[in-house]
């Protein structure tokens, strides 16, 4: 088989890149090692920046998000038992949309099927060849048979644990990493959200987040130990702990119910530089991870593939490699801004094991400053709603 761009991974990065390329007549094949159902079963991001929404619109995959997504003009930050509102619209003129990553993935998969573009699910043992030479190729196994795809370029959109970044010789890649000593325990429940807007909570017992997927479906998270096993957390334990961390009003009005999904996510900051190795380009979680506190992971995956699709389309339309040469620096400039914001939000709102009493008071002082200074609130809002591309 031959294609122009072989895309590894059918997460949001791979699927969006596939549609952006398809729209401009660039042929591509996606290889995904899981089944479509498995990919759709992963509950992850919920907050969509306008830039990400615009890209979905460009590929005709925004209709359901526009009708079912929830537009949020602001968010609430809770500490010391009181909530404070950050008004995105007043401070920046922009808003975010709350719409699940699962739904975005489903919408992009449907578009891809309608377009007749090829996605090979359950492609195992994916391996990359000669991306630093003249004949890049990707091999995989499917139904017990070995296959090979010849291509001009390979897009590594296969997430943090994928094969693409791991195929690059260690000496060619520089990575920067912080692993946080806690995780997020998240549950999804068929209950109305406790508040119309998201509530980010800093509490002595640990961080909590009240989010949602629809007016009848809630998504809640609490900071937990990385040693915790999800089996240890019954639904009752989860709700009790969440209530302890909320303000009185939220704790007394929250509607609880059985969880329909429950999982623990570790928190990590990670950047691999550069994001290009010959004809292999990394995008999304394959190149970088942010802790989820700033809601930036999916949005960064979208901005990477925006830059990459522009560069690839430019190459095929004008035979100019200039934009491809600039891809890594362009994407990384935005990545580091999101890394800073996500690290800062994480440090501001979590109980940091080993923090001294002074450091704990500084966290509160920083929060007080944040909600009382218009400049500080605006800085948060500008980063949260999304920096320009
Ligand atoms: P992935 O979604 O990881 O997709 C990679 C794909 O590649 C997967 O389908 C995988 O199966 C496949 N793959 C892996 N290895 C191989 C292989 N060897 N061969 C073939 N295929 C392979 N981000 C936000 O922007 N906003 C939020 O509110 C937010 N909340 C989050 C909450 C949680 C609890 C978590 C865990 C994450 C959150 N994120 C959020 C982050 C966001 O989910 C990720 O950044 C996003 O999924 C990245 O997309 P991706 O396509 O780069 O990678
Ligand atoms: C959600 C996840 C996040 O990481 C975040 O910062 C806000 C919302 C969510 O899953 O809804």
Coordinates of C-alpha atoms and ligand atoms in Angstrom, one line a residue:
X1 CA 0.0 0.0 0.0
X2 CA 1.1 3.6 -0.6
X3 CA -0.1 6.9 0.8
X4 CA 1.2 10.4 1.2
X5 CA 1.0 10.6 5.0
X6 CA 0.8 7.6 7.3
X7 CA -0.8 8.6 10.6
X8 CA -0.1 6.5 13.7
X9 CA -3.0 6.7 16.3
X10 CA -6.7 7.4 16.0
X11 CA -7.0 9.7 19.0
X12 CA -8.1 13.3 18.5
X13 CA -4.7 14.3 17.1
X14 CA -4.6 11.6 14.4
X15 CA -8.3 11.8 13.4
X16 CA -8.3 15.6 13.2
X17 CA -5.0 15.6 11.2
X18 CA -6.5 13.0 8.9
X19 CA -9.6 15.2 8.2
X20 CA -7.6 18.4 7.7
X21 CA -5.3 16.6 5.2
X22 CA -8.2 15.0 3.4
X23 CA -10.0 18.4 3.1
X24 CA -6.9 19.6 1.1
X25 CA -6.6 16.5 -1.0
X26 CA -3.7 14.9 0.8
X27 CA -4.0 11.2 0.9
X28 CA -3.6 9.5 4.3
X29 CA -4.0 6.3 6.2
X30 CA -4.5 6.0 10.0
X31 CA -3.1 3.0 11.9
X32 CA -4.6 2.4 15.3
X33 CA -3.6 -0.5 17.6
X34 CA -7.0 -0.6 19.5
X35 CA -10.5 -1.1 18.2
X36 CA -12.8 1.9 17.5
X37 CA -15.0 0.8 20.5
X38 CA -12.0 0.8 22.8
X39 CA -11.0 4.3 21.7
X40 CA -14.5 5.6 22.2
X41 CA -14.7 4.1 25.7
X42 CA -11.9 6.3 27.1
X43 CA -13.3 9.2 29.1
X44 CA -10.9 12.1 29.0
X45 CA -11.0 15.8 28.2
X46 CA -14.1 18.0 28.4
X47 CA -13.0 21.6 27.9
X48 CA -12.7 22.8 24.3
X49 CA -11.0 26.1 23.3
X50 CA -12.5 28.2 20.5
X51 CA -9.4 27.4 18.3
X52 CA -10.1 23.7 18.6
X53 CA -13.8 24.2 18.0
X54 CA -12.9 26.2 14.8
X55 CA -10.7 23.4 13.5
X56 CA -13.5 20.9 14.0
X57 CA -15.8 23.3 12.1
X58 CA -13.3 23.5 9.3
X59 CA -13.5 19.8 8.7
X60 CA -17.3 19.8 9.1
X61 CA -17.3 17.9 12.4
X62 CA -18.7 20.7 14.7
X63 CA -22.4 20.4 14.2
X64 CA -23.1 18.2 17.2
X65 CA -20.7 20.1 19.4
X66 CA -22.5 23.4 18.4
X67 CA -25.9 22.0 19.3
X68 CA -25.1 19.8 22.3
X69 CA -21.9 21.5 23.8
X70 CA -22.3 23.7 26.8
X71 CA -20.9 27.3 26.3
X72 CA -19.1 28.4 29.5
X73 CA -18.5 32.1 30.0
X74 CA -16.5 31.6 33.2
X75 CA -15.4 29.2 35.9
X76 CA -15.4 29.2 39.7
X77 CA -12.3 28.8 42.0
X78 CA -13.1 27.6 45.5
X79 CA -10.7 28.0 48.4
X80 CA -11.1 28.7 52.1
X81 CA -14.7 27.5 51.8
X82 CA -15.8 30.3 49.4
X83 CA -16.2 30.4 45.6
X84 CA -14.8 33.1 43.4
X85 CA -15.9 33.5 39.8
X86 CA -13.4 34.2 36.9
X87 CA -15.5 35.8 34.1
X88 CA -13.8 34.7 30.8
X89 CA -16.2 36.7 28.6
X90 CA -15.7 39.9 30.5
X91 CA -12.0 39.5 30.8
X92 CA -11.1 38.2 27.4
X93 CA -14.2 38.4 25.2
X94 CA -13.9 34.6 24.7
X95 CA -15.6 31.5 26.1
X96 CA -15.0 27.7 26.2
X97 CA -17.2 24.8 25.2
X98 CA -17.7 21.8 27.5
X99 CA -18.1 18.8 25.2
X100 CA -16.5 15.4 25.8
X101 CA -13.4 14.2 23.9
X102 CA -15.3 10.9 23.3
X103 CA -17.9 12.8 21.4
X104 CA -15.3 14.7 19.3
X105 CA -13.7 11.4 18.5
X106 CA -17.0 9.9 17.5
X107 CA -17.8 12.9 15.3
X108 CA -14.4 12.7 13.6
X109 CA -14.7 9.0 13.1
X110 CA -18.0 9.4 11.4
X111 CA -16.7 12.2 9.1
X112 CA -13.8 9.9 8.2
X113 CA -16.2 7.0 7.3
X114 CA -18.3 9.3 5.1
X115 CA -15.2 10.6 3.4
X116 CA -14.1 7.1 2.6
X117 CA -10.7 7.6 4.2
X118 CA -8.9 4.6 5.5
X119 CA -8.4 3.8 9.2
X120 CA -7.0 0.4 10.1
X121 CA -8.0 -0.5 13.6
X122 CA -6.4 -3.3 15.6
X123 CA -3.2 -2.9 13.7
X124 CA -0.6 -4.5 16.0
X125 CA 3.2 -4.4 16.1
X126 CA 3.3 -1.1 14.3
X127 CA 6.9 -0.2 13.4
X128 CA 8.5 2.7 11.6
X129 CA 11.4 2.5 9.1
X130 CA 13.7 4.8 7.3
X131 CA 12.1 8.1 8.4
X132 CA 15.6 9.6 8.3
X133 CA 16.1 8.3 4.8
X134 CA 14.5 8.4 1.4
X135 CA 11.8 5.7 1.7
X136 CA 9.8 6.0 4.9
X137 CA 7.7 3.0 5.6
X138 CA 5.4 1.7 8.3
X139 CA 4.8 -2.0 9.0
X140 CA 2.0 -3.6 11.1
X141 CA 0.2 -6.9 11.6
X142 CA -3.5 -7.3 11.1
X143 CA -5.4 -10.6 11.2
X144 CA -2.2 -12.5 11.5
X145 CA -0.6 -11.0 8.4
X146 CA 2.3 -8.6 8.0
X147 CA 1.6 -5.4 6.0
X148 CA 3.7 -2.5 4.8
X149 CA 2.7 1.1 3.9
X150 CA 5.1 3.3 1.8
X151 CA 4.7 7.0 2.4
X152 CA 6.2 10.4 2.1
X153 CA 5.7 11.4 5.7
X154 CA 4.8 9.7 9.0
X155 CA 2.7 11.6 11.7
X156 CA 3.2 10.1 15.1
X157 CA -0.1 10.8 16.9
X158 CA 0.0 7.8 19.1
X159 CA 0.0 9.3 22.5
X160 CA 2.5 9.2 25.3
X161 CA 3.0 5.4 25.3
X162 CA 3.1 5.1 21.5
X163 CA 5.8 3.7 19.3
X164 CA 6.6 6.8 17.2
X165 CA 8.6 8.7 19.8
X166 CA 10.2 5.5 21.0
X167 CA 11.5 4.8 17.4
X168 CA 13.7 7.9 17.6
X169 CA 17.3 7.2 18.7
X170 CA 17.7 8.5 22.3
X171 CA 20.6 10.7 21.3
X172 CA 18.4 12.7 18.9
X173 CA 15.7 13.6 21.5
X174 CA 15.8 15.7 24.6
X175 CA 13.0 15.2 27.1
X176 CA 11.9 17.3 30.1
X177 CA 9.7 15.7 32.7
X178 CA 8.0 16.1 36.1
X179 CA 6.0 13.4 37.6
X180 CA 3.6 14.7 40.3
X181 CA 3.2 12.6 43.5
X182 CA -0.6 12.4 43.2
X183 CA -3.3 11.4 40.7
X184 CA -6.9 12.3 39.8
X185 CA -9.7 9.9 40.6
X186 CA -12.5 10.7 38.2
X187 CA -16.1 9.5 38.0
X188 CA -18.8 10.0 35.5
X189 CA -22.4 9.8 36.8
X190 CA -25.9 10.2 35.4
X191 CA -26.7 13.1 37.8
X192 CA -27.3 16.8 37.1
X193 CA -24.1 18.9 37.6
X194 CA -23.8 20.6 41.0
X195 CA -23.2 24.0 39.3
X196 CA -23.7 25.5 35.9
X197 CA -20.0 26.3 35.6
X198 CA -16.9 24.2 36.5
X199 CA -15.7 24.5 40.1
X200 CA -11.9 24.1 40.7
X201 CA -11.4 23.5 44.4
X202 CA -8.3 23.9 46.5
X203 CA -8.8 22.2 49.9
X204 CA -6.5 21.1 52.7
X205 CA -7.6 17.5 51.9
X206 CA -6.6 17.9 48.3
X207 CA -7.9 19.3 44.9
X208 CA -11.3 18.6 43.5
X209 CA -13.0 19.5 40.3
X210 CA -16.7 19.6 39.4
X211 CA -17.3 19.3 35.7
X212 CA -20.0 17.9 33.4
X213 CA -20.8 16.4 30.1
X214 CA -24.5 17.5 29.8
X215 CA -27.3 19.0 32.0
X216 CA -27.9 15.4 33.2
X217 CA -24.4 14.0 33.3
X218 CA -21.6 15.0 35.7
X219 CA -17.9 14.5 35.7
X220 CA -16.1 14.9 39.1
X221 CA -12.5 14.5 40.0
X222 CA -10.6 14.4 43.4
X223 CA -6.9 14.4 44.0
X224 CA -5.8 10.9 45.3
X225 CA -2.5 9.2 46.0
X226 CA -0.7 7.6 43.1
X227 CA -0.6 4.4 45.1
X228 CA -4.4 4.2 45.3
X229 CA -6.1 1.5 43.4
X230 CA -9.5 2.4 41.8
X231 CA -11.0 -0.7 43.4
X232 CA -10.3 0.8 46.8
X233 CA -12.7 3.7 46.1
X234 CA -16.4 2.7 46.4
X235 CA -18.8 5.3 45.0
X236 CA -19.9 6.2 48.5
X237 CA -16.2 6.9 49.6
X238 CA -15.8 9.0 46.5
X239 CA -18.9 11.1 47.1
X240 CA -18.1 11.5 50.8
X241 CA -14.6 12.7 50.0
X242 CA -15.8 15.1 47.3
X243 CA -18.3 16.6 49.6
X244 CA -15.7 17.2 52.3
X245 CA -13.7 19.3 49.8
X246 CA -16.6 21.4 48.5
X247 CA -18.1 24.6 49.9
X248 CA -21.2 24.2 52.1
X249 CA -23.7 25.1 49.5
X250 CA -22.3 22.7 46.9
X251 CA -21.8 19.9 49.4
X252 CA -25.4 20.2 50.6
X253 CA -27.0 20.4 47.1
X254 CA -24.9 17.9 45.1
X255 CA -26.8 15.0 43.6
X256 CA -25.0 11.7 43.9
X257 CA -25.6 8.5 42.1
X258 CA -23.9 5.3 40.9
X259 CA -20.7 5.9 38.8
X260 CA -20.9 4.8 35.2
X261 CA -17.1 5.1 34.8
X262 CA -14.3 5.5 37.4
X263 CA -10.6 5.7 36.8
X264 CA -7.4 7.1 38.1
X265 CA -5.1 9.3 35.9
X266 CA -1.5 10.1 36.9
X267 CA -0.3 13.7 36.6
X268 CA 2.8 14.4 34.5
X269 CA 4.5 17.3 32.7
X270 CA 6.5 16.1 29.7
X271 CA 8.0 17.7 26.6
X272 CA 10.2 15.9 23.9
X273 CA 12.2 18.2 21.7
X274 CA 12.3 18.5 18.7
X275 CA 9.0 17.3 17.3
X276 CA 10.4 16.4 13.9
X277 CA 13.0 13.8 12.9
X278 CA 13.4 13.7 9.1
X279 CA 10.1 12.7 7.7
X280 CA 8.6 11.7 11.1
X281 CA 6.5 14.4 12.8
X282 CA 5.2 14.0 16.4
X283 CA 1.9 15.7 17.4
X284 CA -0.2 15.7 20.6
X285 CA 0.5 13.5 23.6
X286 CA 3.2 11.6 21.6
X287 CA 5.3 14.7 22.0
X288 CA 4.1 16.3 25.3
X289 CA 1.9 15.8 28.3
X290 CA 0.4 18.4 30.6
X291 CA -1.2 17.7 33.9
X292 CA -5.0 18.0 33.3
X293 CA -5.6 20.9 35.7
X294 CA -5.4 23.6 32.9
X295 CA -7.6 21.5 30.4
X296 CA -4.9 21.9 27.8
X297 CA -3.9 18.4 26.5
X298 CA -6.6 17.9 23.8
X299 CA -6.4 21.6 22.8
X300 CA -2.6 21.3 22.3
X301 CA -3.0 18.2 20.2
X302 CA -5.4 20.3 18.0
X303 CA -3.0 23.2 17.7
X304 CA -0.1 20.8 16.8
X305 CA -2.1 19.2 14.0
X306 CA -3.2 22.6 12.8
X307 CA 0.5 23.6 12.3
X308 CA 1.4 20.2 10.9
X309 CA -1.5 20.1 8.4
X310 CA -0.7 23.6 7.2
X311 CA 2.9 22.6 6.6
X312 CA 2.1 19.3 4.8
X313 CA -0.6 21.0 2.6
X314 CA 1.9 23.8 1.8
X315 CA 4.5 21.1 0.8
X316 CA 2.1 19.3 -1.6
X317 CA 0.7 22.5 -3.1
X318 CA 3.9 24.5 -3.5
X319 CA 6.7 21.9 -3.1
X320 CA 8.1 24.2 -0.4
X321 CA 9.5 22.5 2.7
X322 CA 9.8 25.8 4.6
X323 CA 6.7 25.3 6.8
X324 CA 7.7 21.7 7.5
X325 CA 11.1 23.0 8.7
X326 CA 9.4 25.5 11.0
X327 CA 6.8 23.0 12.4
X328 CA 8.8 21.9 15.5
X329 CA 9.8 25.4 16.7
X330 CA 6.3 26.7 16.0
X331 CA 4.5 24.0 17.9
X332 CA 7.0 23.9 20.8
X333 CA 6.6 27.7 21.4
X334 CA 2.9 27.1 22.1
X335 CA 3.5 23.8 23.9
X336 CA 5.8 25.5 26.5
X337 CA 3.2 28.2 27.2
X338 CA 0.6 25.5 27.9
X339 CA 3.1 23.6 30.0
X340 CA 3.7 26.7 32.1
X341 CA 0.0 27.3 32.6
X342 CA -0.8 23.7 33.4
X343 CA 2.1 23.4 35.9
X344 CA 1.1 26.7 37.5
X345 CA -2.6 25.7 37.9
X346 CA -1.5 22.3 39.3
X347 CA 0.8 23.9 41.8
X348 CA -1.8 26.4 42.8
X349 CA -4.7 24.0 43.5
X350 CA -3.3 20.7 44.8
X351 CA -2.1 19.6 48.2
X352 CA 1.6 19.2 47.6
X353 CA 3.0 16.4 49.7
X354 CA 5.9 17.7 51.8
X355 CA 4.8 21.4 51.5
X356 CA 5.9 23.4 54.5
X357 CA 3.3 25.5 56.4
X358 CA 4.8 28.6 54.8
X359 CA 4.3 27.1 51.3
X360 CA 0.7 26.3 52.1
X361 CA 0.1 29.9 53.2
X362 CA 1.7 31.1 50.0
X363 CA -0.6 29.0 48.0
X364 CA -3.6 30.7 49.7
X365 CA -2.0 34.1 49.3
X366 CA -1.5 33.5 45.6
X367 CA -5.2 32.4 45.3
X368 CA -6.3 35.6 47.2
X369 CA -4.2 37.7 44.8
X370 CA -5.5 35.9 41.8
X371 CA -9.2 36.5 42.6
X372 CA -8.7 40.1 43.8
X373 CA -6.5 41.4 41.0
X374 CA -8.1 42.0 37.6
X375 CA -4.7 41.6 35.9
X376 CA -4.1 38.2 37.5
X377 CA -7.6 37.0 36.8
X378 CA -7.2 38.1 33.2
X379 CA -3.9 36.3 32.8
X380 CA -5.6 33.1 34.0
X381 CA -8.6 33.6 31.8
X382 CA -6.5 34.3 28.7
X383 CA -4.5 31.1 29.2
X384 CA -7.6 29.0 30.0
X385 CA -9.7 30.1 27.0
X386 CA -6.7 29.5 24.7
X387 CA -3.8 31.5 23.5
X388 CA -3.9 32.5 19.8
X389 CA -2.3 30.1 17.3
Ligands
LIG1 P1 -4.4 9.9 22.5 O1 -5.7 10.4 22.8 O2 -3.6 9.2 23.6 O3 -4.5 9.0 21.2 C1 -3.4 8.2 20.8 C2 -3.9 7.0 20.0 O4 -2.8 6.3 19.5 C3 -4.7 6.1 20.9 O5 -6.0 5.8 20.3 C4 -3.9 4.9 21.1 O6 -4.7 3.7 21.2 C5 -3.1 4.9 19.8 N1 -1.8 4.2 19.9 C6 -1.0 4.1 20.9 N2 0.1 3.4 20.6 C7 0.0 2.9 19.3 C8 0.7 2.1 18.5 N3 1.9 1.6 18.9 N4 0.3 1.9 17.2 C9 -0.9 2.4 16.8 N5 -1.7 3.2 17.6 C10 -1.3 3.4 18.9 N6 -7.2 17.8 27.6 C11 -7.9 18.9 27.4 O7 -7.6 19.7 26.4 N7 -9.0 19.3 28.1 C12 -9.4 18.6 29.2 O8 -10.4 19.0 29.9 C13 -8.6 17.4 29.5 N8 -9.0 16.6 30.6 C14 -8.4 15.4 30.8 C15 -8.8 14.6 31.8 C16 -8.2 13.4 32.0 C17 -8.6 12.6 33.2 C18 -7.1 12.9 31.2 C19 -6.5 11.6 31.4 C20 -6.7 13.7 30.1 C21 -7.3 15.0 29.9 N9 -6.9 15.8 28.8 C22 -7.6 17.0 28.7 C23 -5.8 15.4 28.0 C24 -6.3 14.8 26.6 O9 -7.2 13.7 26.9 C25 -5.1 14.3 25.8 O10 -4.2 15.3 25.7 C26 -5.6 13.9 24.4 O11 -6.2 12.6 24.4 C27 -4.4 13.8 23.4 O12 -4.8 13.3 22.2 P2 -3.8 12.5 21.2 O13 -4.6 12.1 20.0 O14 -2.5 13.2 21.1 O15 -3.4 11.2 22.1
LIG2 C1 -12.4 18.2 32.6 C2 -11.1 17.8 32.7 C3 -10.1 18.7 33.0 O1 -8.8 18.3 33.1 C4 -10.4 20.0 33.3 O2 -9.4 20.9 33.7 C5 -11.7 20.5 33.2 C6 -12.7 19.6 32.9 C7 -13.4 17.3 32.3 O3 -13.1 16.1 32.1 O4 -14.6 17.7 32.2

